mmCIF file of C-alpha atoms in Angstrom:
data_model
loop_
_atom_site.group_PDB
_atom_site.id
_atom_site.type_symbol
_atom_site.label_atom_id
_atom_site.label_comp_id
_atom_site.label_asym_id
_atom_site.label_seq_id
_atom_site.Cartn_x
_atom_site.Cartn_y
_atom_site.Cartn_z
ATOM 1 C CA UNK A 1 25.483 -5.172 4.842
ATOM 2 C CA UNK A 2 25.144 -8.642 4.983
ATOM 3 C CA UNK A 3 27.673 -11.188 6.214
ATOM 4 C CA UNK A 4 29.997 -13.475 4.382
ATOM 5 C CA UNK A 5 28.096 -16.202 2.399
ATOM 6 C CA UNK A 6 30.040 -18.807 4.178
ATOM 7 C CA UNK A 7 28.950 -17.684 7.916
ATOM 8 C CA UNK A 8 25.211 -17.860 5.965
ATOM 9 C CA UNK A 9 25.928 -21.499 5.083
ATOM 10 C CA UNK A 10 27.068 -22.466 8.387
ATOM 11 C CA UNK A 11 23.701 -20.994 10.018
ATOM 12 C CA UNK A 12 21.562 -22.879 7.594
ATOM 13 C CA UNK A 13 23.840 -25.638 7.892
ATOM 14 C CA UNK A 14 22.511 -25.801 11.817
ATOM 15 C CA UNK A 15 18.858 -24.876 11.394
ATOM 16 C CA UNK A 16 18.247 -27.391 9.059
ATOM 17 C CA UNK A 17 19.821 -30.356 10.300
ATOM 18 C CA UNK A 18 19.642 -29.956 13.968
ATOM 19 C CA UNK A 19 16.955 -27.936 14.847
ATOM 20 C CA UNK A 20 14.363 -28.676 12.261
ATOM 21 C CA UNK A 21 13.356 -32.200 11.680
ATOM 22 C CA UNK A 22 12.017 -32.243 7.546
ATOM 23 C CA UNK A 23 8.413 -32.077 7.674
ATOM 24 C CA UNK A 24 5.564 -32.165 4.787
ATOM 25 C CA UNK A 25 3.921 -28.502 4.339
ATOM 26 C CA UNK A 26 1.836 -26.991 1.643
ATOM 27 C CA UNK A 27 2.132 -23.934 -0.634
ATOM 28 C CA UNK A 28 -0.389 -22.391 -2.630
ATOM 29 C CA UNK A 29 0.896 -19.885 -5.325
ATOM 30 C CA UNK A 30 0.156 -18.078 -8.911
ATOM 31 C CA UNK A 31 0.668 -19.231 -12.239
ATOM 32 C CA UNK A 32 3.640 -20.308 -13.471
ATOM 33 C CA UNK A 33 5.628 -17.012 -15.201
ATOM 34 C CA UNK A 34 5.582 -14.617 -12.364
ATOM 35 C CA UNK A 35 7.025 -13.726 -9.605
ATOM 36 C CA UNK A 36 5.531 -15.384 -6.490
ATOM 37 C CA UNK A 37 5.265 -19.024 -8.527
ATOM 38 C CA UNK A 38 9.597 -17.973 -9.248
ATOM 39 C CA UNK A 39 9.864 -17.829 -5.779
ATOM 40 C CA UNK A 40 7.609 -20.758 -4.064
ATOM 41 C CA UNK A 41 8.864 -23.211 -6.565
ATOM 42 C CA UNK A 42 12.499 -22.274 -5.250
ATOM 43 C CA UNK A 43 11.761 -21.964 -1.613
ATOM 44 C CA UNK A 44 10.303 -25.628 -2.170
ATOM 45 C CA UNK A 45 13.799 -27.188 -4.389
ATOM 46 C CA UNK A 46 15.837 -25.522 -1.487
ATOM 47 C CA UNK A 47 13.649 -26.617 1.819
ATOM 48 C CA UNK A 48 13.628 -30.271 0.124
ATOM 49 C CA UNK A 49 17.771 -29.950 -0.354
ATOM 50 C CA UNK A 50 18.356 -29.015 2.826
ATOM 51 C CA UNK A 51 15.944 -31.348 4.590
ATOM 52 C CA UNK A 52 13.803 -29.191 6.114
ATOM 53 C CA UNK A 53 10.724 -29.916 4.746
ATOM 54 C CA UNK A 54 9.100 -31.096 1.529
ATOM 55 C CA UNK A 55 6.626 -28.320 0.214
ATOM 56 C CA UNK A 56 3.886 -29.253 -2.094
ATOM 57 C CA UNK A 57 2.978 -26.675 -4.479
ATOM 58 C CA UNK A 58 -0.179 -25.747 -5.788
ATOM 59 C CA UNK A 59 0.428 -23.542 -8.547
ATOM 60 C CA UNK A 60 -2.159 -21.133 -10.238
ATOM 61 C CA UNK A 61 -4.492 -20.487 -7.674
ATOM 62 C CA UNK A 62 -6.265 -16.797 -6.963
ATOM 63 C CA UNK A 63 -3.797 -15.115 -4.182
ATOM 64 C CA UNK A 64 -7.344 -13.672 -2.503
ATOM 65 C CA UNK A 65 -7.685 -17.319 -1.462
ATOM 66 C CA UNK A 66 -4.091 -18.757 -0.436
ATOM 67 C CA UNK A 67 -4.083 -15.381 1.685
ATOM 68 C CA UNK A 68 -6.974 -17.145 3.758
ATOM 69 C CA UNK A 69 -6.032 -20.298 3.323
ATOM 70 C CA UNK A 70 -3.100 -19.803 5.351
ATOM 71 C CA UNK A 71 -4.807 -17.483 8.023
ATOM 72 C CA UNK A 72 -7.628 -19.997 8.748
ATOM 73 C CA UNK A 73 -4.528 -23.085 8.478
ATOM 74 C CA UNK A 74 -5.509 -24.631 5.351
ATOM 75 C CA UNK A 75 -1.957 -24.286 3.702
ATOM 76 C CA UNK A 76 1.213 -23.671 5.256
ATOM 77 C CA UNK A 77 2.950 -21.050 3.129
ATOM 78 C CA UNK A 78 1.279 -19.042 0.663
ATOM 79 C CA UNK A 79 1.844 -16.219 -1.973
ATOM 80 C CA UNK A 80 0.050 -13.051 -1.386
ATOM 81 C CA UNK A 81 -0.042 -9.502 -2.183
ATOM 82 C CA UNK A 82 0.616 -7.081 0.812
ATOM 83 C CA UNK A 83 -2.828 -5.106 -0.422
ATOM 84 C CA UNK A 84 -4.774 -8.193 0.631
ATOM 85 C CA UNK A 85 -4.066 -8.285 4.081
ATOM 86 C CA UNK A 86 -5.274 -4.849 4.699
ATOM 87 C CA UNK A 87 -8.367 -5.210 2.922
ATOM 88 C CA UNK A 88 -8.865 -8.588 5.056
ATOM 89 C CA UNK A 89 -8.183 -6.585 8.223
ATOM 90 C CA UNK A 90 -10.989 -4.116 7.570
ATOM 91 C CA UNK A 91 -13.359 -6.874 5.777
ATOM 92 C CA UNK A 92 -13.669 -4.871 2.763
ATOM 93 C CA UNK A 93 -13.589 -6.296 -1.221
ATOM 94 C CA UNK A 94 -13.066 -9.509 -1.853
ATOM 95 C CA UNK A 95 -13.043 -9.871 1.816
ATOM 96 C CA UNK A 96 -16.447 -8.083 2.429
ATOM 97 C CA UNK A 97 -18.349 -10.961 3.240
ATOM 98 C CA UNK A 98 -16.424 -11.564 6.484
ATOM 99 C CA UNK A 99 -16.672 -8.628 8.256
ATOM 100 C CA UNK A 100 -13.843 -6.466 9.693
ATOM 101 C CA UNK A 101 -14.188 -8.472 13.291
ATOM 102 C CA UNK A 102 -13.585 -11.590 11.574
ATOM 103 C CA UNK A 103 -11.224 -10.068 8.595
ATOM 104 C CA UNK A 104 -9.280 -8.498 11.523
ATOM 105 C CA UNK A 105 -8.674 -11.882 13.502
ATOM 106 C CA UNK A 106 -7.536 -13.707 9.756
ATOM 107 C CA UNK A 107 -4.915 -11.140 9.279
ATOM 108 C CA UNK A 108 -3.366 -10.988 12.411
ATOM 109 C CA UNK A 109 -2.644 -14.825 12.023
ATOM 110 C CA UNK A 110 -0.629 -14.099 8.906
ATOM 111 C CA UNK A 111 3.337 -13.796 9.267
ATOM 112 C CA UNK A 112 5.833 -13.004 6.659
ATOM 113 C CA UNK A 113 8.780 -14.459 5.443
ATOM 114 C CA UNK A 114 10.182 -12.472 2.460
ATOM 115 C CA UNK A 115 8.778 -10.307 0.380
ATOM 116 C CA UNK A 116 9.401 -9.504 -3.930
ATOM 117 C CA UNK A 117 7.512 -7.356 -6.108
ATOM 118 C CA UNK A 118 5.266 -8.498 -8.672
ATOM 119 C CA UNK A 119 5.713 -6.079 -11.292
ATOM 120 C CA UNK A 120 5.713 -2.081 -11.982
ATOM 121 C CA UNK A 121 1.797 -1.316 -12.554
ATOM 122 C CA UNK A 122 1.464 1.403 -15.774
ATOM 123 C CA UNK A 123 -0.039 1.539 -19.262
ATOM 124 C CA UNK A 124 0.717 0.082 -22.634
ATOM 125 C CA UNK A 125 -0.793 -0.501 -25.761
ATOM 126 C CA UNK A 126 -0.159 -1.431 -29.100
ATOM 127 C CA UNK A 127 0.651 0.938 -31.399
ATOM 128 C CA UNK A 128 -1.692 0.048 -34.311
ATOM 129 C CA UNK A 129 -4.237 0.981 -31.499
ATOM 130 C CA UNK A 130 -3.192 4.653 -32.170
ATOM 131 C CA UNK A 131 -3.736 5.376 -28.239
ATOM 132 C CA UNK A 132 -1.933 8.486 -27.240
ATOM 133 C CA UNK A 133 -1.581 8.377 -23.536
ATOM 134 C CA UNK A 134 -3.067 7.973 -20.233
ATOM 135 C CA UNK A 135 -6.249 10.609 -20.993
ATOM 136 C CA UNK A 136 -6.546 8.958 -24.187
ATOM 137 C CA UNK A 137 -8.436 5.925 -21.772
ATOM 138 C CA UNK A 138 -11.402 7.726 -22.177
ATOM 139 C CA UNK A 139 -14.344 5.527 -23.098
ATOM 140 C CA UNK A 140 -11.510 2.782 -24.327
ATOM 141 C CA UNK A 141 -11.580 -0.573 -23.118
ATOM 142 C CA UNK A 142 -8.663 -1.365 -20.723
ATOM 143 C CA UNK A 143 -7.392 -4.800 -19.550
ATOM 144 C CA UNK A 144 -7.001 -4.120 -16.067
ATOM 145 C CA UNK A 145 -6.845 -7.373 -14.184
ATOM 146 C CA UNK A 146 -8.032 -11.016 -12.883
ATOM 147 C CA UNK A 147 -11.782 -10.732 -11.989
ATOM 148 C CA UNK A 148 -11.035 -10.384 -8.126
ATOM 149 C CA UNK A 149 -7.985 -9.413 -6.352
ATOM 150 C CA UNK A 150 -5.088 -6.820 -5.697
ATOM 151 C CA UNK A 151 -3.959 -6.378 -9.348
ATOM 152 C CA UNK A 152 -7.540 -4.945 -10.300
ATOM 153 C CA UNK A 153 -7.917 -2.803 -7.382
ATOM 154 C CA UNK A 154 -4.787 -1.945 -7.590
ATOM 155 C CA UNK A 155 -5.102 -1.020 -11.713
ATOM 156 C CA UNK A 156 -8.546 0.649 -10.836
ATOM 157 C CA UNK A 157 -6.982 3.156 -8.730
ATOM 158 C CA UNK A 158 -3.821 3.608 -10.301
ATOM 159 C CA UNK A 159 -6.069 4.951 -13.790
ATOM 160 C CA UNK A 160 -8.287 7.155 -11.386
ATOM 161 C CA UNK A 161 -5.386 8.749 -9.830
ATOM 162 C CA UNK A 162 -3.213 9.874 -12.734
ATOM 163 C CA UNK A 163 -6.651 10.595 -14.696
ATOM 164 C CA UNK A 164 -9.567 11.337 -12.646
ATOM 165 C CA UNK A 165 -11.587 8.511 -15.271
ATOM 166 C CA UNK A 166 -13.573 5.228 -12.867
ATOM 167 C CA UNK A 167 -14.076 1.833 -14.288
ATOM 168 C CA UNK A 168 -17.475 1.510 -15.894
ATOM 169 C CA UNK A 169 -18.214 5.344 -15.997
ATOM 170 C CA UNK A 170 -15.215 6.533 -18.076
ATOM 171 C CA UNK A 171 -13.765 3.269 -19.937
ATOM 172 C CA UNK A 172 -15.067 -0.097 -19.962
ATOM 173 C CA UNK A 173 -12.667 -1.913 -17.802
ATOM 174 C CA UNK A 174 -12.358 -5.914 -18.775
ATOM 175 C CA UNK A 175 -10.816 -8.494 -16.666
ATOM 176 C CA UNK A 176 -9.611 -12.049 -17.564
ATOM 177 C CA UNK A 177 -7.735 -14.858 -15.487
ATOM 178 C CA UNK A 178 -3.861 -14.764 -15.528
ATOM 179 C CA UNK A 179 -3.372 -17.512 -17.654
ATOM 180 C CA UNK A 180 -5.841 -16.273 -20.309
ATOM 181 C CA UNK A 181 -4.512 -12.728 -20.507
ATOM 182 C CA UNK A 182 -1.914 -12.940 -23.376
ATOM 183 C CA UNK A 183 -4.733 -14.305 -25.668
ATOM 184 C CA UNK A 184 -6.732 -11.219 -24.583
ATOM 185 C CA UNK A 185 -4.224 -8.656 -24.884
ATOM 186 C CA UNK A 186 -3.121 -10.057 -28.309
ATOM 187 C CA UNK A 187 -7.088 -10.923 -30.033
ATOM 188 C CA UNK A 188 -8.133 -7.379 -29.937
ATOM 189 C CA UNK A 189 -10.568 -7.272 -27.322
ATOM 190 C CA UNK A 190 -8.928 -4.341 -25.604
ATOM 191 C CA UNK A 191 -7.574 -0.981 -26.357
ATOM 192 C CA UNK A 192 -5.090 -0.716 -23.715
ATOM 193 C CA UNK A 193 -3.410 -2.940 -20.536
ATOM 194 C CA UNK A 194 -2.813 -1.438 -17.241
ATOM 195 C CA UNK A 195 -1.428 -4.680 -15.520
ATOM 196 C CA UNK A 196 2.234 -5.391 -13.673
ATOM 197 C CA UNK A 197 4.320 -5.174 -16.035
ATOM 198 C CA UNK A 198 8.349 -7.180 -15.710
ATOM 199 C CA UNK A 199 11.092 -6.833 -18.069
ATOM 200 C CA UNK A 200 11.294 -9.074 -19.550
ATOM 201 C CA UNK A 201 7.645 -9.266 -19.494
ATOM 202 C CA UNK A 202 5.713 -12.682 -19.994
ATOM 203 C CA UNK A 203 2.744 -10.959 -21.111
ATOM 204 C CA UNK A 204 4.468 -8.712 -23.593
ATOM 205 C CA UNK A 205 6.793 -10.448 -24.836
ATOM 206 C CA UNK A 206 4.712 -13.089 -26.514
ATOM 207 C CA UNK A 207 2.214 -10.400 -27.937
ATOM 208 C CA UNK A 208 4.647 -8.707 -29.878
ATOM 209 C CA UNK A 209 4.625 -11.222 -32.553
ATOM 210 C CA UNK A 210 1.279 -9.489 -32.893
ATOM 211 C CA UNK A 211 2.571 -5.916 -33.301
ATOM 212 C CA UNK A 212 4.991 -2.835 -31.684
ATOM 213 C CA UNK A 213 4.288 -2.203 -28.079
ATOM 214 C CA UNK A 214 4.272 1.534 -26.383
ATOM 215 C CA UNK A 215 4.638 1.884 -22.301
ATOM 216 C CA UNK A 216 3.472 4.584 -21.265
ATOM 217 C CA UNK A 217 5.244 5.774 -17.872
ATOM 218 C CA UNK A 218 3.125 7.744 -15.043
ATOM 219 C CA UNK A 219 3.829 11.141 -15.534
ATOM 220 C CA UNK A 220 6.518 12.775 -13.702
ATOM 221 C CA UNK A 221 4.757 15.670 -12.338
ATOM 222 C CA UNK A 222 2.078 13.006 -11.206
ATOM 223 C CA UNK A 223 4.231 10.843 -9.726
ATOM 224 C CA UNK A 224 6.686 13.231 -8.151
ATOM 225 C CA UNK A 225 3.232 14.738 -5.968
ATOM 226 C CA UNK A 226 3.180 14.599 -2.450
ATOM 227 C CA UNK A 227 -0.045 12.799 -3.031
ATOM 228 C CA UNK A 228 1.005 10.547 -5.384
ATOM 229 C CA UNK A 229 3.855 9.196 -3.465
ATOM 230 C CA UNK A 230 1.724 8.758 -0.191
ATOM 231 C CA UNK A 231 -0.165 6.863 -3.140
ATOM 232 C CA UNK A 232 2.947 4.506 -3.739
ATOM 233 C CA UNK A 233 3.086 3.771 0.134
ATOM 234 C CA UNK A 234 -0.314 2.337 0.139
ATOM 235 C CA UNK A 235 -0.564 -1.337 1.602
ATOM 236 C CA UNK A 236 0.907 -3.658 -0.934
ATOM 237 C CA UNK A 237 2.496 -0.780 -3.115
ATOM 238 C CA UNK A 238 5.878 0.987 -3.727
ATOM 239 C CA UNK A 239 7.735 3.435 -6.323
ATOM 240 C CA UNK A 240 9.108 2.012 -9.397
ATOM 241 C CA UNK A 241 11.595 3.301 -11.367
ATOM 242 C CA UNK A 242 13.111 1.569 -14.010
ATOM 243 C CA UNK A 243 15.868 3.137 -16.726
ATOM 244 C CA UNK A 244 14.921 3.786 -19.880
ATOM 245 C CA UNK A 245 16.933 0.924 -21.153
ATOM 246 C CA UNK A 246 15.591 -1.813 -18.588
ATOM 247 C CA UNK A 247 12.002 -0.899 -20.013
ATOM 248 C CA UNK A 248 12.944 -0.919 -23.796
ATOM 249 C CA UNK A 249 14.024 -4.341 -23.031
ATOM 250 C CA UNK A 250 12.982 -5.710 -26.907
ATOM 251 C CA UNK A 251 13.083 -4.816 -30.640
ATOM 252 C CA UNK A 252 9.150 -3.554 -30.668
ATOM 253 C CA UNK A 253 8.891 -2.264 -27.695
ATOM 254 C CA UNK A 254 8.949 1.960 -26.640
ATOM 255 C CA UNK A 255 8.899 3.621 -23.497
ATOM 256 C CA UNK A 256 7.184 7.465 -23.671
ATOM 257 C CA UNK A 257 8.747 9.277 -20.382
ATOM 258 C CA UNK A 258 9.623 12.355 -20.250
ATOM 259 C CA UNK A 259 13.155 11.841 -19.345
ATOM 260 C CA UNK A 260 14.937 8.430 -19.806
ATOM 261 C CA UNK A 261 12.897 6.597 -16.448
ATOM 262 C CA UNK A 262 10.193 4.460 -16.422
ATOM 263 C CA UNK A 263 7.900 5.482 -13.844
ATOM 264 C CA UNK A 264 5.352 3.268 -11.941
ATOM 265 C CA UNK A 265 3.824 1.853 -9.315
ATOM 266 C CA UNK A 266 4.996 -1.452 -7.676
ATOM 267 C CA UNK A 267 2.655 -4.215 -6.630
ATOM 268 C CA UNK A 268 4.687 -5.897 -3.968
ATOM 269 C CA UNK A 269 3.965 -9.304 -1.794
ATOM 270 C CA UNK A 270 5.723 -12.102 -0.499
ATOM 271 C CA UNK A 271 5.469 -15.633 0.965
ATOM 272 C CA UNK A 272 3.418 -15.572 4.447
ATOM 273 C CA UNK A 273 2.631 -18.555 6.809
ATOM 274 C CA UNK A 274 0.735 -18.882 9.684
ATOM 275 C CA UNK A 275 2.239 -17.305 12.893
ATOM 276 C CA UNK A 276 1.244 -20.857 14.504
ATOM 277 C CA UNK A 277 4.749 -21.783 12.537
ATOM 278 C CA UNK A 278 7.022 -23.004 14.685
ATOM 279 C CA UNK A 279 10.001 -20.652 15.375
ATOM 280 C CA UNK A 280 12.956 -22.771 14.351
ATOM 281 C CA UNK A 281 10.723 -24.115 10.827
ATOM 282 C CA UNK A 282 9.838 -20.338 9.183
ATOM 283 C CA UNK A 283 14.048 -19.410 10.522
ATOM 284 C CA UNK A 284 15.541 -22.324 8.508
ATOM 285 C CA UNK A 285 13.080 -21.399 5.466
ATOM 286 C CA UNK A 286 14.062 -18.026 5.685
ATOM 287 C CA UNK A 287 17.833 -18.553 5.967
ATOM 288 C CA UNK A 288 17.506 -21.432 3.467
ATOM 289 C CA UNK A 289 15.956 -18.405 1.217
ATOM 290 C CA UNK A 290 18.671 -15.805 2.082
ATOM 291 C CA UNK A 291 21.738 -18.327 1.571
ATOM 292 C CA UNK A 292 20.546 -18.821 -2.079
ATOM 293 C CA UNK A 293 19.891 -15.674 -3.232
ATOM 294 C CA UNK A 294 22.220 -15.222 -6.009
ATOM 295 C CA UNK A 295 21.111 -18.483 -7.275
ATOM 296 C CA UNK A 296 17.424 -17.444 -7.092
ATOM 297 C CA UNK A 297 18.282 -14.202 -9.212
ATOM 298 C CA UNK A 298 20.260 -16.400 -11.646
ATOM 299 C CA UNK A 299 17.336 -18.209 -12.278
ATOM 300 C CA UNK A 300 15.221 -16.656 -14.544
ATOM 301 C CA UNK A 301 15.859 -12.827 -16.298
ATOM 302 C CA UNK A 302 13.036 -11.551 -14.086
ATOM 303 C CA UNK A 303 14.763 -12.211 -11.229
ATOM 304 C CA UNK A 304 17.430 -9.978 -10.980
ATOM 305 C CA UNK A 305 14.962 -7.421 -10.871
ATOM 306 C CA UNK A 306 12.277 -7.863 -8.221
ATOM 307 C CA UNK A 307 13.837 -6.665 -4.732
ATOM 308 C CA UNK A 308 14.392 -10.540 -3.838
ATOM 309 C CA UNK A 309 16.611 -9.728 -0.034
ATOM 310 C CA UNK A 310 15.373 -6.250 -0.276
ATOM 311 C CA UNK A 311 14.491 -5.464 3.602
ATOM 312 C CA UNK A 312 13.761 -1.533 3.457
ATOM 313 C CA UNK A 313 10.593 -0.508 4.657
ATOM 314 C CA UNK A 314 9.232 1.584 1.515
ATOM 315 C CA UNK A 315 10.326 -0.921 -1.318
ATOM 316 C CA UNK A 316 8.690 -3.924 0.697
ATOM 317 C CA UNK A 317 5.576 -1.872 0.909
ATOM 318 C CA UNK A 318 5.656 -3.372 5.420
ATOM 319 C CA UNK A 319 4.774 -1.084 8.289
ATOM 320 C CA UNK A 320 2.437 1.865 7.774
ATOM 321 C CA UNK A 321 -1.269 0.314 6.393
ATOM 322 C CA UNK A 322 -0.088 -3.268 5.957
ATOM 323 C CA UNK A 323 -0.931 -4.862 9.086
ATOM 324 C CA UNK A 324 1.294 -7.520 8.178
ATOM 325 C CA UNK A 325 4.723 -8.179 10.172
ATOM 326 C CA UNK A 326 7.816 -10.735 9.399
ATOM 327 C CA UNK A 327 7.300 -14.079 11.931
ATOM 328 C CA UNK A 328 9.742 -14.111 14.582
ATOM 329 C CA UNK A 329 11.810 -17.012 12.728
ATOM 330 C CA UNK A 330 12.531 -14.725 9.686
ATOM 331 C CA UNK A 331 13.782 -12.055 12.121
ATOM 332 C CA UNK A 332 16.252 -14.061 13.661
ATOM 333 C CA UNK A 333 17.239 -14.655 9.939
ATOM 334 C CA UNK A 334 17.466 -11.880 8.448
ATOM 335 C CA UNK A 335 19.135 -10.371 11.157
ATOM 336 C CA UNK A 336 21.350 -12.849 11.720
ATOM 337 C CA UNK A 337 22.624 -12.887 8.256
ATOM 338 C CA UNK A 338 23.180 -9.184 8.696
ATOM 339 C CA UNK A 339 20.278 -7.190 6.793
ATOM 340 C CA UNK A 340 18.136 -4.665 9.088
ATOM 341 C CA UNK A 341 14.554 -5.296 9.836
ATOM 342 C CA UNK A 342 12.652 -2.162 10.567
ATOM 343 C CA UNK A 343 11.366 -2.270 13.809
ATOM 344 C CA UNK A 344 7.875 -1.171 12.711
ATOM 345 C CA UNK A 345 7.812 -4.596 10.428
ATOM 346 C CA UNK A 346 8.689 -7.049 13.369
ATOM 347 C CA UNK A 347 5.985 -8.842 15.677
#
């Protein structure tokens, strides 16, 4: 349980006026629309309004790169997915052409802050498409992502899991860049979207002045598989359950579950910074964070919806693979404003 907002206020209150001078830092996000933009673009109005620093965001940049921006201290705060770091620790994907040695040393010089989730990762189409469920994929073209990154390894394996079908072998798998991926969905180039999906969803919502949407959900006797679930605790990943009402959020759109729950898979990050952050600097940003919570969930409809102050170990996707931990400033926050930090997730 956390404490009273006014002992919160009082905290902050110290941390950023005594102990942290303001400072200029740098944050490198995602587009505008989602999640981790929603949450830099606050974490800079409320550092700047409490003085402790003045954050200049980049918006719509490729989280592969802020991940290593930060880790090699070319930004100071960045959005990532908690996939990446993994695959950076063992120099694999988009992080191949490090090394694991050198992958390794990046992510142990990432440190979290607070984490979110992106968006519950499952299937929809349009229904003039005719597409009748997840083995319907077969030799379909599928949206499934940016051209790098954790979304489309994320997608990739999601589809393989729940159907057994690879990209390029089974379907025809085509990526585009965030920002262009309305257009796509809505001009016909693809059969069916497997992307991270919100409700409301800034994607959808826009393409169904184009035509009725279906979601399908992953199967329940999939998704309720000791394998699949060790599947949901994969670095960067969760379960996602939605009601049947949160996911039938618009006129046009229709959820096909077998009960009344929307089942997915979360792809969850956060903000990181270096772990070269001073102490007092990444505690004030986190309790600056954690003192405006309700006003960060007021903010936009997404909001109230994406685990923002959600500590737990499984929906934050920390300990296990993700090599990640919080930075010993956001510890001292968290805790101190009364929510539990597992002890496998601190440094």
């Amino acid at each position: 349980m956390k404490i009273s907002i006014m002992i919160t206020a009082v905290i902050l209150a110290v941390y950023s006026s005594v102990a942290v001078a303001q400072q200029n830092l740098t944050g490198e996000t995602a587009t505008p629309g989602g999640v981790p933009y929603l949450a830099m673009s606050h974490l800079g109005e409320i550092a700047a309004r409490n003085k402790i620093a003045n954050i200049q965001i980049l918006p719509g940049q490729t989280l592969t790169n802020t991940l290593q921006n930060v880790a090699e201290g070319k930004a100071d705060i960045a959005s990532a997915v908690f996939t990446l770091p993994f695959l950076m620790s063992k120099g694999i994907g988009p992080y191949a052409a490090l090394g694991e040695e050198k992958g390794a040393e990046l992510a142990s010089q990432c440190a979290v802050l607070y984490s979110y989730v992106l968006g519950g990762m499952t299937l929809y189409a349009y229904d003039s498409v005719g597409l009748k469920g997840w083995k319907d994929l077969k030799n379909r073209t599928v949206l499934n992502g940016p051209p790098r990154g954790a979304a489309l390894t994320n997608a990739r394996n999601l589809i393989q899991f729940v159907t057994g079908y690879k990209d390029k072998t089974d379907y025809a798998g085509l990526q585009a860049n965030w920002g262009q991926m309305t257009s796509v969905i809505t001009d016909g180039s693809v059969d069916a979207v497997v992307l991270p999906m919100l409700f409301p969803d800034a994607r959808i919502t826009p393409a169904l002045a184009s035509g009725d949407i279906t979601i399908w959900s992953v199967p329940k006797d999939v998704f309720e598989t000791e394998a699949f679930q060790r599947f949901t605790r994969a670095p960067g990943a969760a379960p996602f359950l939605r009601d049947r009402s949160v996911a039938e959020y618009s006129e046009g759109v229709t959820l096909v579950s077998e009960d009344d729950t929307l089942r997915a898979v979360a792809t969850v990050g956060g903000d990181v910074v270096n772990v070269s952050m001073d102490f007092e600097t990444a505690k004030a940003l986190t309790a600056a964070f954690i003192s405006s919570l309700d006003e960060l969930r007021a903010r936009a409809p997404i909001a109230a919806n994406v685990g923002f102050g959600n500590t737990d170990e499984v929906g934050t996707s920390m300990c296990g693979h993700n090599p990640l931990k919080y930075h010993p400033g956001a510890v001292a926050a968290w805790e101190e404003a009364g929510y539990t930090i597992p002890d496998c997730a601190k440094p």
